[in-house]
Amino acid sequence: MFASRFTRRALAALALTLSPVAALHAAEPIRLVVGFAPGGGVDTLARVTAQALSKELDRTVIVENKSGAGGTISADYVSKSQADGNTLLFADTSLLVAPYIYPALRYDLQRDFAPIGMVGQSDLALAVPGDSPVKTVAELIEAIRKAPPQTETFASVGVGSVHHLGGELFALQTKTELVHVPYRGGAPASQALASGEVSMSFASLASSIGLANSGRIRLLATLSERRFPGMPDLPSVAETIPGYSVTPSLFMLAPQNVDPALIATVSKALENSMQQKQVQDAFLAQGSVAGYQDAQATEKWLGEETERWANVIKTAQLEFKQ
């Protein structure tokens, strides 16, 4: 009996050793590391995702915040974590721009990480003050062209943010001149717009809806190439400026050298999670759209999107000083 019990235990231990997915059933929770503070949009969506993944994997998934430096602190931390699948990164498009803002980064996004999958998109919006006579994107472009040089300003959540680059891309594609005014976060940027400190803002849809509903600001369009499903009457900028698209995307990465079979398991759990109605509704409530893509598609997107923003930065002759 003892020998039989020992044999069963030995075989079980050997199976755990050989199985690349065995780590998913370990006692230690999976840590989903987020590069932004608790309570923000990315953090909220990470928690929605973590809860869904916990059920799919039958494993505790917790969100760990390591905020600062545009998400690069969290990326650096995960890049140096053990490749056992217990530490994963929940990131957004800002990491693709980070090397131009922080040239001394100690990690490389493509060299030090393995994609797990796309999570979704967080919509941005173009808005003007509530008392502005401008009511459409076309009218805004006309107003900018008629204004004296260096007088039309736009607010964003900070230098080098996707919101900032959205404004620069708008100026490039419309051949207009805009002056960037950075703020420390979405709330002060939206308040500045409402008070008339700036001519327009490129901000998250979620942080803009409240002021828009009160009439203090006016939403002109989403920055995505499509309309936001939660506000189907709000047009997209692309309907006026073909090809314009600025939508921060959310994705998950693992440290390089994590077993591909383990990544495939987490990726499949992510796919199932993003198909759940309660998850999709939670994303919509945050001005976002849940949308899964597999690891291969994510890797392709990372390369193309990195090149795209590099070209925008070069064409606009942007310099980021810390």
PDB file of C-alpha atoms in Angstrom:
ATOM      1  CA  MET A   1       0.000   0.000   0.000  1.00  0.00           C
ATOM      2  CA  PHE A   2       2.789   2.417   0.939  1.00  0.00           C
ATOM      3  CA  ALA A   3       4.659   1.605  -2.259  1.00  0.00           C
ATOM      4  CA  SER A   4       1.504   2.103  -4.316  1.00  0.00           C
ATOM      5  CA  ARG A   5       0.794   5.469  -2.674  1.00  0.00           C
ATOM      6  CA  PHE A   6       4.407   6.528  -3.200  1.00  0.00           C
ATOM      7  CA  THR A   7       4.229   5.581  -6.864  1.00  0.00           C
ATOM      8  CA  ARG A   8       1.070   7.607  -7.390  1.00  0.00           C
ATOM      9  CA  ARG A   9       2.634  10.623  -5.686  1.00  0.00           C
ATOM     10  CA  ALA A  10       5.819  10.279  -7.701  1.00  0.00           C
ATOM     11  CA  LEU A  11       3.897  10.070 -10.957  1.00  0.00           C
ATOM     12  CA  ALA A  12       1.797  13.080  -9.988  1.00  0.00           C
ATOM     13  CA  ALA A  13       4.907  15.082  -9.168  1.00  0.00           C
ATOM     14  CA  LEU A  14       6.503  14.040 -12.449  1.00  0.00           C
ATOM     15  CA  ALA A  15       3.393  15.091 -14.363  1.00  0.00           C
ATOM     16  CA  LEU A  16       3.505  18.512 -12.753  1.00  0.00           C
ATOM     17  CA  THR A  17       7.167  18.809 -13.653  1.00  0.00           C
ATOM     18  CA  LEU A  18       6.570  17.865 -17.269  1.00  0.00           C
ATOM     19  CA  SER A  19       3.390  19.838 -17.851  1.00  0.00           C
ATOM     20  CA  PRO A  20       4.099  23.357 -19.151  1.00  0.00           C
ATOM     21  CA  VAL A  21       0.671  24.493 -17.941  1.00  0.00           C
ATOM     22  CA  ALA A  22       1.039  23.073 -14.438  1.00  0.00           C
ATOM     23  CA  ALA A  23       2.059  26.467 -13.071  1.00  0.00           C
ATOM     24  CA  LEU A  24      -1.474  27.706 -13.739  1.00  0.00           C
ATOM     25  CA  HIS A  25      -2.707  25.481 -10.914  1.00  0.00           C
ATOM     26  CA  ALA A  26      -0.059  26.432  -8.369  1.00  0.00           C
ATOM     27  CA  ALA A  27      -0.986  27.990  -5.044  1.00  0.00           C
ATOM     28  CA  GLU A  28       0.694  31.290  -5.883  1.00  0.00           C
ATOM     29  CA  PRO A  29      -1.683  33.783  -7.548  1.00  0.00           C
ATOM     30  CA  ILE A  30      -1.047  35.234 -10.971  1.00  0.00           C
ATOM     31  CA  ARG A  31      -0.074  38.890 -10.694  1.00  0.00           C
ATOM     32  CA  LEU A  32      -1.393  41.147 -13.426  1.00  0.00           C
ATOM     33  CA  VAL A  33       0.893  44.180 -13.216  1.00  0.00           C
ATOM     34  CA  VAL A  34      -0.512  47.577 -14.234  1.00  0.00           C
ATOM     35  CA  GLY A  35       1.596  50.685 -14.809  1.00  0.00           C
ATOM     36  CA  PHE A  36      -0.987  53.154 -13.550  1.00  0.00           C
ATOM     37  CA  ALA A  37      -2.483  54.094 -10.197  1.00  0.00           C
ATOM     38  CA  PRO A  38      -5.556  52.380  -8.717  1.00  0.00           C
ATOM     39  CA  GLY A  39      -8.883  53.849  -9.779  1.00  0.00           C
ATOM     40  CA  GLY A  40      -7.841  54.992 -13.250  1.00  0.00           C
ATOM     41  CA  GLY A  41      -9.269  53.705 -16.499  1.00  0.00           C
ATOM     42  CA  VAL A  42      -6.526  51.181 -17.291  1.00  0.00           C
ATOM     43  CA  ASP A  43      -6.539  49.900 -13.705  1.00  0.00           C
ATOM     44  CA  THR A  44     -10.323  49.463 -13.727  1.00  0.00           C
ATOM     45  CA  LEU A  45     -10.243  47.459 -16.958  1.00  0.00           C
ATOM     46  CA  ALA A  46      -7.349  45.374 -15.667  1.00  0.00           C
ATOM     47  CA  ARG A  47      -9.456  44.426 -12.635  1.00  0.00           C
ATOM     48  CA  VAL A  48     -12.396  43.482 -14.837  1.00  0.00           C
ATOM     49  CA  THR A  49     -10.044  41.327 -16.903  1.00  0.00           C
ATOM     50  CA  ALA A  50      -8.389  39.777 -13.846  1.00  0.00           C
ATOM     51  CA  GLN A  51     -11.724  38.742 -12.373  1.00  0.00           C
ATOM     52  CA  ALA A  52     -12.793  37.083 -15.616  1.00  0.00           C
ATOM     53  CA  LEU A  53      -9.432  35.337 -16.022  1.00  0.00           C
ATOM     54  CA  SER A  54      -9.653  33.986 -12.475  1.00  0.00           C
ATOM     55  CA  LYS A  55     -12.838  32.148 -13.368  1.00  0.00           C
ATOM     56  CA  GLU A  56     -11.547  30.904 -16.706  1.00  0.00           C
ATOM     57  CA  LEU A  57      -8.261  29.619 -15.284  1.00  0.00           C
ATOM     58  CA  ASP A  58      -9.671  28.512 -11.930  1.00  0.00           C
ATOM     59  CA  ARG A  59      -6.798  30.421 -10.407  1.00  0.00           C
ATOM     60  CA  THR A  60      -6.535  33.608  -8.360  1.00  0.00           C
ATOM     61  CA  VAL A  61      -5.494  36.576 -10.513  1.00  0.00           C
ATOM     62  CA  ILE A  62      -4.670  39.797  -8.661  1.00  0.00           C
ATOM     63  CA  VAL A  63      -3.885  43.268  -9.983  1.00  0.00           C
ATOM     64  CA  GLU A  64      -0.642  44.803  -8.784  1.00  0.00           C
ATOM     65  CA  ASN A  65      -0.057  48.512  -9.432  1.00  0.00           C
ATOM     66  CA  LYS A  66       3.446  49.759 -10.183  1.00  0.00           C
ATOM     67  CA  SER A  67       2.689  53.222 -11.491  1.00  0.00           C
ATOM     68  CA  GLY A  68       4.945  55.928 -12.828  1.00  0.00           C
ATOM     69  CA  ALA A  69       6.936  57.007 -15.883  1.00  0.00           C
ATOM     70  CA  GLY A  70       4.137  56.300 -18.332  1.00  0.00           C
ATOM     71  CA  GLY A  71       3.886  52.634 -17.444  1.00  0.00           C
ATOM     72  CA  THR A  72       7.583  51.903 -17.969  1.00  0.00           C
ATOM     73  CA  ILE A  73       8.209  51.045 -14.304  1.00  0.00           C
ATOM     74  CA  SER A  74       5.719  48.194 -14.528  1.00  0.00           C
ATOM     75  CA  ALA A  75       7.158  46.997 -17.838  1.00  0.00           C
ATOM     76  CA  ASP A  76      10.695  47.003 -16.468  1.00  0.00           C
ATOM     77  CA  TYR A  77       9.526  45.045 -13.425  1.00  0.00           C
ATOM     78  CA  VAL A  78       7.742  42.357 -15.436  1.00  0.00           C
ATOM     79  CA  SER A  79      10.604  42.043 -17.931  1.00  0.00           C
ATOM     80  CA  LYS A  80      12.869  41.002 -15.053  1.00  0.00           C
ATOM     81  CA  SER A  81      10.379  38.631 -13.422  1.00  0.00           C
ATOM     82  CA  GLN A  82      10.710  34.854 -13.477  1.00  0.00           C
ATOM     83  CA  ALA A  83       9.441  33.271 -16.672  1.00  0.00           C
ATOM     84  CA  ASP A  84       7.000  31.021 -14.815  1.00  0.00           C
ATOM     85  CA  GLY A  85       3.790  32.687 -15.984  1.00  0.00           C
ATOM     86  CA  ASN A  86       2.929  34.031 -12.536  1.00  0.00           C
ATOM     87  CA  THR A  87       3.743  37.658 -13.410  1.00  0.00           C
ATOM     88  CA  LEU A  88       2.076  39.217 -16.458  1.00  0.00           C
ATOM     89  CA  LEU A  89       1.825  42.764 -17.805  1.00  0.00           C
ATOM     90  CA  PHE A  90      -1.420  44.601 -18.569  1.00  0.00           C
ATOM     91  CA  ALA A  91      -0.368  47.501 -20.793  1.00  0.00           C
ATOM     92  CA  ASP A  92      -1.595  50.087 -23.257  1.00  0.00           C
ATOM     93  CA  THR A  93      -0.333  51.958 -26.312  1.00  0.00           C
ATOM     94  CA  SER A  94       1.656  54.440 -24.213  1.00  0.00           C
ATOM     95  CA  LEU A  95       4.420  51.826 -23.903  1.00  0.00           C
ATOM     96  CA  LEU A  96       5.028  52.049 -27.657  1.00  0.00           C
ATOM     97  CA  VAL A  97       5.836  55.748 -27.368  1.00  0.00           C
ATOM     98  CA  ALA A  98       7.825  55.407 -24.138  1.00  0.00           C
ATOM     99  CA  PRO A  99      11.259  54.845 -25.760  1.00  0.00           C
ATOM    100  CA  TYR A 100      11.066  58.333 -27.299  1.00  0.00           C
ATOM    101  CA  ILE A 101      10.257  59.908 -23.932  1.00  0.00           C
ATOM    102  CA  TYR A 102      12.534  57.766 -21.772  1.00  0.00           C
ATOM    103  CA  PRO A 103      15.525  56.863 -23.977  1.00  0.00           C
ATOM    104  CA  ALA A 104      17.373  55.170 -21.099  1.00  0.00           C
ATOM    105  CA  LEU A 105      14.869  52.331 -20.706  1.00  0.00           C
ATOM    106  CA  ARG A 106      16.443  49.104 -19.483  1.00  0.00           C
ATOM    107  CA  TYR A 107      14.113  46.836 -21.418  1.00  0.00           C
ATOM    108  CA  ASP A 108      13.040  46.350 -25.016  1.00  0.00           C
ATOM    109  CA  LEU A 109       9.347  45.761 -25.622  1.00  0.00           C
ATOM    110  CA  GLN A 110       9.864  43.335 -28.496  1.00  0.00           C
ATOM    111  CA  ARG A 111      12.983  41.602 -27.190  1.00  0.00           C
ATOM    112  CA  ASP A 112      12.008  41.084 -23.545  1.00  0.00           C
ATOM    113  CA  PHE A 113       8.320  40.186 -23.826  1.00  0.00           C
ATOM    114  CA  ALA A 114       6.083  37.559 -25.377  1.00  0.00           C
ATOM    115  CA  PRO A 115       2.586  38.689 -26.459  1.00  0.00           C
ATOM    116  CA  ILE A 116      -0.419  36.970 -24.888  1.00  0.00           C
ATOM    117  CA  GLY A 117      -3.209  38.824 -26.665  1.00  0.00           C
ATOM    118  CA  MET A 118      -5.126  42.022 -27.246  1.00  0.00           C
ATOM    119  CA  VAL A 119      -7.714  42.943 -24.628  1.00  0.00           C
ATOM    120  CA  GLY A 120      -9.567  45.844 -26.237  1.00  0.00           C
ATOM    121  CA  GLN A 121      -9.541  49.549 -26.998  1.00  0.00           C
ATOM    122  CA  SER A 122     -10.159  52.659 -24.907  1.00  0.00           C
ATOM    123  CA  ASP A 123     -11.877  55.355 -26.929  1.00  0.00           C
ATOM    124  CA  LEU A 124     -10.708  58.967 -26.982  1.00  0.00           C
ATOM    125  CA  ALA A 125     -12.806  61.973 -27.918  1.00  0.00           C
ATOM    126  CA  LEU A 126     -12.299  65.351 -29.558  1.00  0.00           C
ATOM    127  CA  ALA A 127     -14.153  68.036 -27.601  1.00  0.00           C
ATOM    128  CA  VAL A 128     -14.583  71.823 -27.473  1.00  0.00           C
ATOM    129  CA  PRO A 129     -15.933  74.138 -24.735  1.00  0.00           C
ATOM    130  CA  GLY A 130     -19.677  73.968 -24.237  1.00  0.00           C
ATOM    131  CA  ASP A 131     -20.183  77.570 -25.370  1.00  0.00           C
ATOM    132  CA  SER A 132     -18.131  77.150 -28.556  1.00  0.00           C
ATOM    133  CA  PRO A 133     -19.990  77.841 -31.817  1.00  0.00           C
ATOM    134  CA  VAL A 134     -18.213  74.828 -33.338  1.00  0.00           C
ATOM    135  CA  LYS A 135     -20.466  71.788 -33.618  1.00  0.00           C
ATOM    136  CA  THR A 136     -18.690  69.485 -36.087  1.00  0.00           C
ATOM    137  CA  VAL A 137     -15.162  68.389 -36.940  1.00  0.00           C
ATOM    138  CA  ALA A 138     -15.408  70.170 -40.293  1.00  0.00           C
ATOM    139  CA  GLU A 139     -16.378  73.423 -38.558  1.00  0.00           C
ATOM    140  CA  LEU A 140     -13.461  73.012 -36.142  1.00  0.00           C
ATOM    141  CA  ILE A 141     -10.971  72.605 -38.979  1.00  0.00           C
ATOM    142  CA  GLU A 142     -12.361  75.716 -40.666  1.00  0.00           C
ATOM    143  CA  ALA A 143     -12.137  77.705 -37.406  1.00  0.00           C
ATOM    144  CA  ILE A 144      -8.509  76.646 -36.877  1.00  0.00           C
ATOM    145  CA  ARG A 145      -7.564  77.724 -40.395  1.00  0.00           C
ATOM    146  CA  LYS A 146      -9.175  81.136 -39.929  1.00  0.00           C
ATOM    147  CA  ALA A 147      -7.562  81.779 -36.541  1.00  0.00           C
ATOM    148  CA  PRO A 148      -4.301  83.759 -36.160  1.00  0.00           C
ATOM    149  CA  PRO A 149      -1.145  81.604 -35.870  1.00  0.00           C
ATOM    150  CA  GLN A 150      -0.274  80.139 -32.466  1.00  0.00           C
ATOM    151  CA  THR A 151      -3.731  80.830 -31.024  1.00  0.00           C
ATOM    152  CA  GLU A 152      -5.510  77.483 -31.349  1.00  0.00           C
ATOM    153  CA  THR A 153      -4.601  75.236 -28.431  1.00  0.00           C
ATOM    154  CA  PHE A 154      -5.401  71.681 -27.411  1.00  0.00           C
ATOM    155  CA  ALA A 155      -5.246  69.960 -24.050  1.00  0.00           C
ATOM    156  CA  SER A 156      -3.974  66.459 -23.356  1.00  0.00           C
ATOM    157  CA  VAL A 157      -3.124  64.389 -20.297  1.00  0.00           C
ATOM    158  CA  GLY A 158       0.606  64.955 -20.747  1.00  0.00           C
ATOM    159  CA  VAL A 159       3.580  65.248 -23.065  1.00  0.00           C
ATOM    160  CA  GLY A 160       4.045  62.130 -25.164  1.00  0.00           C
ATOM    161  CA  SER A 161       0.679  60.656 -24.252  1.00  0.00           C
ATOM    162  CA  VAL A 162      -1.447  59.039 -26.950  1.00  0.00           C
ATOM    163  CA  HIS A 163      -3.849  61.962 -26.438  1.00  0.00           C
ATOM    164  CA  HIS A 164      -0.992  64.384 -27.232  1.00  0.00           C
ATOM    165  CA  LEU A 165      -0.031  62.438 -30.341  1.00  0.00           C
ATOM    166  CA  GLY A 166      -3.684  62.369 -31.365  1.00  0.00           C
ATOM    167  CA  GLY A 167      -3.644  66.164 -31.468  1.00  0.00           C
ATOM    168  CA  GLU A 168      -0.388  66.243 -33.407  1.00  0.00           C
ATOM    169  CA  LEU A 169      -1.726  63.737 -35.929  1.00  0.00           C
ATOM    170  CA  PHE A 170      -4.891  65.824 -36.301  1.00  0.00           C
ATOM    171  CA  ALA A 171      -2.762  68.879 -37.137  1.00  0.00           C
ATOM    172  CA  LEU A 172      -0.630  66.898 -39.588  1.00  0.00           C
ATOM    173  CA  GLN A 173      -3.553  65.400 -41.480  1.00  0.00           C
ATOM    174  CA  THR A 174      -5.508  68.666 -41.664  1.00  0.00           C
ATOM    175  CA  LYS A 175      -2.382  70.751 -42.379  1.00  0.00           C
ATOM    176  CA  THR A 176      -3.240  73.105 -39.532  1.00  0.00           C
ATOM    177  CA  GLU A 177      -1.246  74.544 -36.632  1.00  0.00           C
ATOM    178  CA  LEU A 178      -2.097  73.654 -33.040  1.00  0.00           C
ATOM    179  CA  VAL A 179      -0.327  74.463 -29.782  1.00  0.00           C
ATOM    180  CA  HIS A 180      -0.162  71.645 -27.245  1.00  0.00           C
ATOM    181  CA  VAL A 181      -1.009  72.402 -23.604  1.00  0.00           C
ATOM    182  CA  PRO A 182      -0.267  69.387 -21.369  1.00  0.00           C
ATOM    183  CA  TYR A 183      -2.049  68.747 -18.065  1.00  0.00           C
ATOM    184  CA  ARG A 184      -1.450  66.221 -15.299  1.00  0.00           C
ATOM    185  CA  GLY A 185      -4.335  63.895 -16.003  1.00  0.00           C
ATOM    186  CA  GLY A 186      -7.738  63.771 -17.627  1.00  0.00           C
ATOM    187  CA  ALA A 187      -9.665  65.662 -14.946  1.00  0.00           C
ATOM    188  CA  PRO A 188      -7.590  68.889 -15.055  1.00  0.00           C
ATOM    189  CA  ALA A 189      -7.459  68.750 -18.858  1.00  0.00           C
ATOM    190  CA  SER A 190     -11.246  68.489 -19.086  1.00  0.00           C
ATOM    191  CA  GLN A 191     -11.728  71.259 -16.533  1.00  0.00           C
ATOM    192  CA  ALA A 192      -9.374  73.497 -18.513  1.00  0.00           C
ATOM    193  CA  LEU A 193     -11.461  72.883 -21.612  1.00  0.00           C
ATOM    194  CA  ALA A 194     -14.714  73.599 -19.773  1.00  0.00           C
ATOM    195  CA  SER A 195     -13.345  76.908 -18.487  1.00  0.00           C
ATOM    196  CA  GLY A 196     -12.134  77.955 -21.939  1.00  0.00           C
ATOM    197  CA  GLU A 197      -8.409  77.824 -21.176  1.00  0.00           C
ATOM    198  CA  VAL A 198      -7.886  75.814 -24.368  1.00  0.00           C
ATOM    199  CA  SER A 199      -9.635  75.626 -27.731  1.00  0.00           C
ATOM    200  CA  MET A 200     -10.151  71.870 -27.755  1.00  0.00           C
ATOM    201  CA  SER A 201      -9.069  68.674 -26.054  1.00  0.00           C
ATOM    202  CA  PHE A 202      -8.075  65.165 -26.998  1.00  0.00           C
ATOM    203  CA  ALA A 203      -9.158  63.175 -23.961  1.00  0.00           C
ATOM    204  CA  SER A 204     -10.559  59.837 -22.900  1.00  0.00           C
ATOM    205  CA  LEU A 205     -14.223  59.414 -23.671  1.00  0.00           C
ATOM    206  CA  ALA A 206     -14.854  58.148 -20.139  1.00  0.00           C
ATOM    207  CA  SER A 207     -13.446  61.291 -18.497  1.00  0.00           C
ATOM    208  CA  SER A 208     -15.357  63.574 -20.880  1.00  0.00           C
ATOM    209  CA  ILE A 209     -18.891  62.208 -20.682  1.00  0.00           C
ATOM    210  CA  GLY A 210     -19.803  63.832 -17.352  1.00  0.00           C
ATOM    211  CA  LEU A 211     -18.892  67.360 -18.445  1.00  0.00           C
ATOM    212  CA  ALA A 212     -20.504  66.756 -21.830  1.00  0.00           C
ATOM    213  CA  ASN A 213     -23.774  65.694 -20.206  1.00  0.00           C
ATOM    214  CA  SER A 214     -23.748  68.860 -18.088  1.00  0.00           C
ATOM    215  CA  GLY A 215     -23.196  71.008 -21.186  1.00  0.00           C
ATOM    216  CA  ARG A 216     -19.823  72.355 -20.050  1.00  0.00           C
ATOM    217  CA  ILE A 217     -18.026  70.741 -22.979  1.00  0.00           C
ATOM    218  CA  ARG A 218     -19.221  69.466 -26.358  1.00  0.00           C
ATOM    219  CA  LEU A 219     -18.102  66.162 -27.831  1.00  0.00           C
ATOM    220  CA  LEU A 220     -17.478  66.435 -31.568  1.00  0.00           C
ATOM    221  CA  ALA A 221     -16.258  62.940 -32.382  1.00  0.00           C
ATOM    222  CA  THR A 222     -14.420  59.856 -31.236  1.00  0.00           C
ATOM    223  CA  LEU A 223     -10.834  59.453 -32.389  1.00  0.00           C
ATOM    224  CA  SER A 224     -11.368  55.856 -33.425  1.00  0.00           C
ATOM    225  CA  GLU A 225     -11.881  54.806 -37.033  1.00  0.00           C
ATOM    226  CA  ARG A 226     -15.356  53.605 -35.972  1.00  0.00           C
ATOM    227  CA  ARG A 227     -18.127  55.018 -33.799  1.00  0.00           C
ATOM    228  CA  PHE A 228     -18.204  54.079 -30.130  1.00  0.00           C
ATOM    229  CA  PRO A 229     -20.886  51.383 -29.641  1.00  0.00           C
ATOM    230  CA  GLY A 230     -22.122  53.016 -26.450  1.00  0.00           C
ATOM    231  CA  MET A 231     -22.726  56.353 -28.237  1.00  0.00           C
ATOM    232  CA  PRO A 232     -23.738  55.469 -31.809  1.00  0.00           C
ATOM    233  CA  ASP A 233     -24.876  59.030 -32.612  1.00  0.00           C
ATOM    234  CA  LEU A 234     -21.400  60.457 -31.972  1.00  0.00           C
ATOM    235  CA  PRO A 235     -19.440  60.456 -35.261  1.00  0.00           C
ATOM    236  CA  SER A 236     -15.789  59.511 -35.624  1.00  0.00           C
ATOM    237  CA  VAL A 237     -13.087  61.922 -36.775  1.00  0.00           C
ATOM    238  CA  ALA A 238     -12.383  59.490 -39.631  1.00  0.00           C
ATOM    239  CA  GLU A 239     -15.759  60.346 -41.143  1.00  0.00           C
ATOM    240  CA  THR A 240     -14.340  63.818 -41.839  1.00  0.00           C
ATOM    241  CA  ILE A 241     -10.632  62.980 -42.066  1.00  0.00           C
ATOM    242  CA  PRO A 242     -10.280  59.611 -43.847  1.00  0.00           C
ATOM    243  CA  GLY A 243      -7.565  57.448 -42.342  1.00  0.00           C
ATOM    244  CA  TYR A 244      -7.436  59.256 -39.016  1.00  0.00           C
ATOM    245  CA  SER A 245      -7.435  56.814 -36.102  1.00  0.00           C
ATOM    246  CA  VAL A 246      -6.121  57.186 -32.568  1.00  0.00           C
ATOM    247  CA  THR A 247      -7.373  54.550 -30.173  1.00  0.00           C
ATOM    248  CA  PRO A 248      -5.248  53.409 -27.227  1.00  0.00           C
ATOM    249  CA  SER A 249      -5.228  49.631 -27.245  1.00  0.00           C
ATOM    250  CA  LEU A 250      -4.935  47.350 -24.229  1.00  0.00           C
ATOM    251  CA  PHE A 251      -2.888  44.172 -24.359  1.00  0.00           C
ATOM    252  CA  MET A 252      -1.233  41.546 -22.187  1.00  0.00           C
ATOM    253  CA  LEU A 253       2.410  40.479 -22.285  1.00  0.00           C
ATOM    254  CA  ALA A 254       4.475  37.851 -20.495  1.00  0.00           C
ATOM    255  CA  PRO A 255       8.206  37.908 -19.798  1.00  0.00           C
ATOM    256  CA  GLN A 256      10.217  36.416 -22.639  1.00  0.00           C
ATOM    257  CA  ASN A 257      10.890  32.664 -22.360  1.00  0.00           C
ATOM    258  CA  VAL A 258       7.566  31.807 -20.708  1.00  0.00           C
ATOM    259  CA  ASP A 259       6.533  28.421 -22.096  1.00  0.00           C
ATOM    260  CA  PRO A 260       4.461  28.890 -25.294  1.00  0.00           C
ATOM    261  CA  ALA A 261       1.931  26.293 -24.125  1.00  0.00           C
ATOM    262  CA  LEU A 262       1.310  28.278 -20.965  1.00  0.00           C
ATOM    263  CA  ILE A 263       0.902  31.491 -22.975  1.00  0.00           C
ATOM    264  CA  ALA A 264      -1.570  29.714 -25.248  1.00  0.00           C
ATOM    265  CA  THR A 265      -3.616  28.649 -22.227  1.00  0.00           C
ATOM    266  CA  VAL A 266      -3.770  32.177 -20.811  1.00  0.00           C
ATOM    267  CA  SER A 267      -4.522  33.568 -24.269  1.00  0.00           C
ATOM    268  CA  LYS A 268      -7.457  31.197 -24.684  1.00  0.00           C
ATOM    269  CA  ALA A 269      -8.757  32.196 -21.249  1.00  0.00           C
ATOM    270  CA  LEU A 270      -8.443  35.839 -22.307  1.00  0.00           C
ATOM    271  CA  GLU A 271     -10.404  35.142 -25.485  1.00  0.00           C
ATOM    272  CA  ASN A 272     -13.204  33.513 -23.503  1.00  0.00           C
ATOM    273  CA  SER A 273     -13.182  36.381 -21.001  1.00  0.00           C
ATOM    274  CA  MET A 274     -13.580  39.073 -23.649  1.00  0.00           C
ATOM    275  CA  GLN A 275     -16.602  37.266 -25.084  1.00  0.00           C
ATOM    276  CA  GLN A 276     -18.539  37.458 -21.815  1.00  0.00           C
ATOM    277  CA  LYS A 277     -21.379  39.982 -21.857  1.00  0.00           C
ATOM    278  CA  GLN A 278     -20.663  41.248 -18.344  1.00  0.00           C
ATOM    279  CA  VAL A 279     -17.065  41.952 -19.351  1.00  0.00           C
ATOM    280  CA  GLN A 280     -18.136  43.715 -22.549  1.00  0.00           C
ATOM    281  CA  ASP A 281     -20.648  45.819 -20.601  1.00  0.00           C
ATOM    282  CA  ALA A 282     -18.012  46.739 -18.012  1.00  0.00           C
ATOM    283  CA  PHE A 283     -15.685  47.902 -20.782  1.00  0.00           C
ATOM    284  CA  LEU A 284     -18.428  49.986 -22.419  1.00  0.00           C
ATOM    285  CA  ALA A 285     -19.117  51.660 -19.060  1.00  0.00           C
ATOM    286  CA  GLN A 286     -15.482  52.817 -19.100  1.00  0.00           C
ATOM    287  CA  GLY A 287     -15.668  54.191 -22.646  1.00  0.00           C
ATOM    288  CA  SER A 288     -13.884  51.131 -23.997  1.00  0.00           C
ATOM    289  CA  VAL A 289     -14.553  48.151 -26.231  1.00  0.00           C
ATOM    290  CA  ALA A 290     -13.490  44.620 -25.318  1.00  0.00           C
ATOM    291  CA  GLY A 291     -11.867  42.913 -28.276  1.00  0.00           C
ATOM    292  CA  TYR A 292      -9.565  39.898 -28.242  1.00  0.00           C
ATOM    293  CA  GLN A 293      -6.803  39.158 -30.730  1.00  0.00           C
ATOM    294  CA  ASP A 294      -4.378  36.265 -30.393  1.00  0.00           C
ATOM    295  CA  ALA A 295      -0.660  36.436 -29.647  1.00  0.00           C
ATOM    296  CA  GLN A 296       0.399  36.376 -33.298  1.00  0.00           C
ATOM    297  CA  ALA A 297      -1.946  39.221 -34.240  1.00  0.00           C
ATOM    298  CA  THR A 298      -0.803  41.166 -31.177  1.00  0.00           C
ATOM    299  CA  GLU A 299       2.851  40.795 -32.133  1.00  0.00           C
ATOM    300  CA  LYS A 300       2.089  42.041 -35.650  1.00  0.00           C
ATOM    301  CA  TRP A 301       0.093  44.983 -34.261  1.00  0.00           C
ATOM    302  CA  LEU A 302       2.892  45.948 -31.858  1.00  0.00           C
ATOM    303  CA  GLY A 303       5.370  46.191 -34.713  1.00  0.00           C
ATOM    304  CA  GLU A 304       3.077  48.149 -37.019  1.00  0.00           C
ATOM    305  CA  GLU A 305       1.805  50.522 -34.340  1.00  0.00           C
ATOM    306  CA  THR A 306       5.306  51.231 -33.024  1.00  0.00           C
ATOM    307  CA  GLU A 307       6.431  52.162 -36.539  1.00  0.00           C
ATOM    308  CA  ARG A 308       3.328  54.276 -37.077  1.00  0.00           C
ATOM    309  CA  TRP A 309       3.883  56.444 -33.999  1.00  0.00           C
ATOM    310  CA  ALA A 310       7.595  56.708 -34.722  1.00  0.00           C
ATOM    311  CA  ASN A 311       6.686  58.235 -38.092  1.00  0.00           C
ATOM    312  CA  VAL A 312       4.230  60.675 -36.475  1.00  0.00           C
ATOM    313  CA  ILE A 313       6.856  61.785 -33.950  1.00  0.00           C
ATOM    314  CA  LYS A 314       9.441  62.247 -36.710  1.00  0.00           C
ATOM    315  CA  THR A 315       7.098  64.065 -39.102  1.00  0.00           C
ATOM    316  CA  ALA A 316       5.799  66.401 -36.398  1.00  0.00           C
ATOM    317  CA  GLN A 317       9.403  66.974 -35.253  1.00  0.00           C
ATOM    318  CA  LEU A 318       8.456  66.322 -31.647  1.00  0.00           C
ATOM    319  CA  GLU A 319      11.051  66.446 -28.893  1.00  0.00           C
ATOM    320  CA  PHE A 320      10.319  65.147 -25.422  1.00  0.00           C
ATOM    321  CA  LYS A 321      12.277  66.666 -22.556  1.00  0.00           C
ATOM    322  CA  GLN A 322      12.201  65.270 -19.031  1.00  0.00           C
TER     323      GLN A 322
END
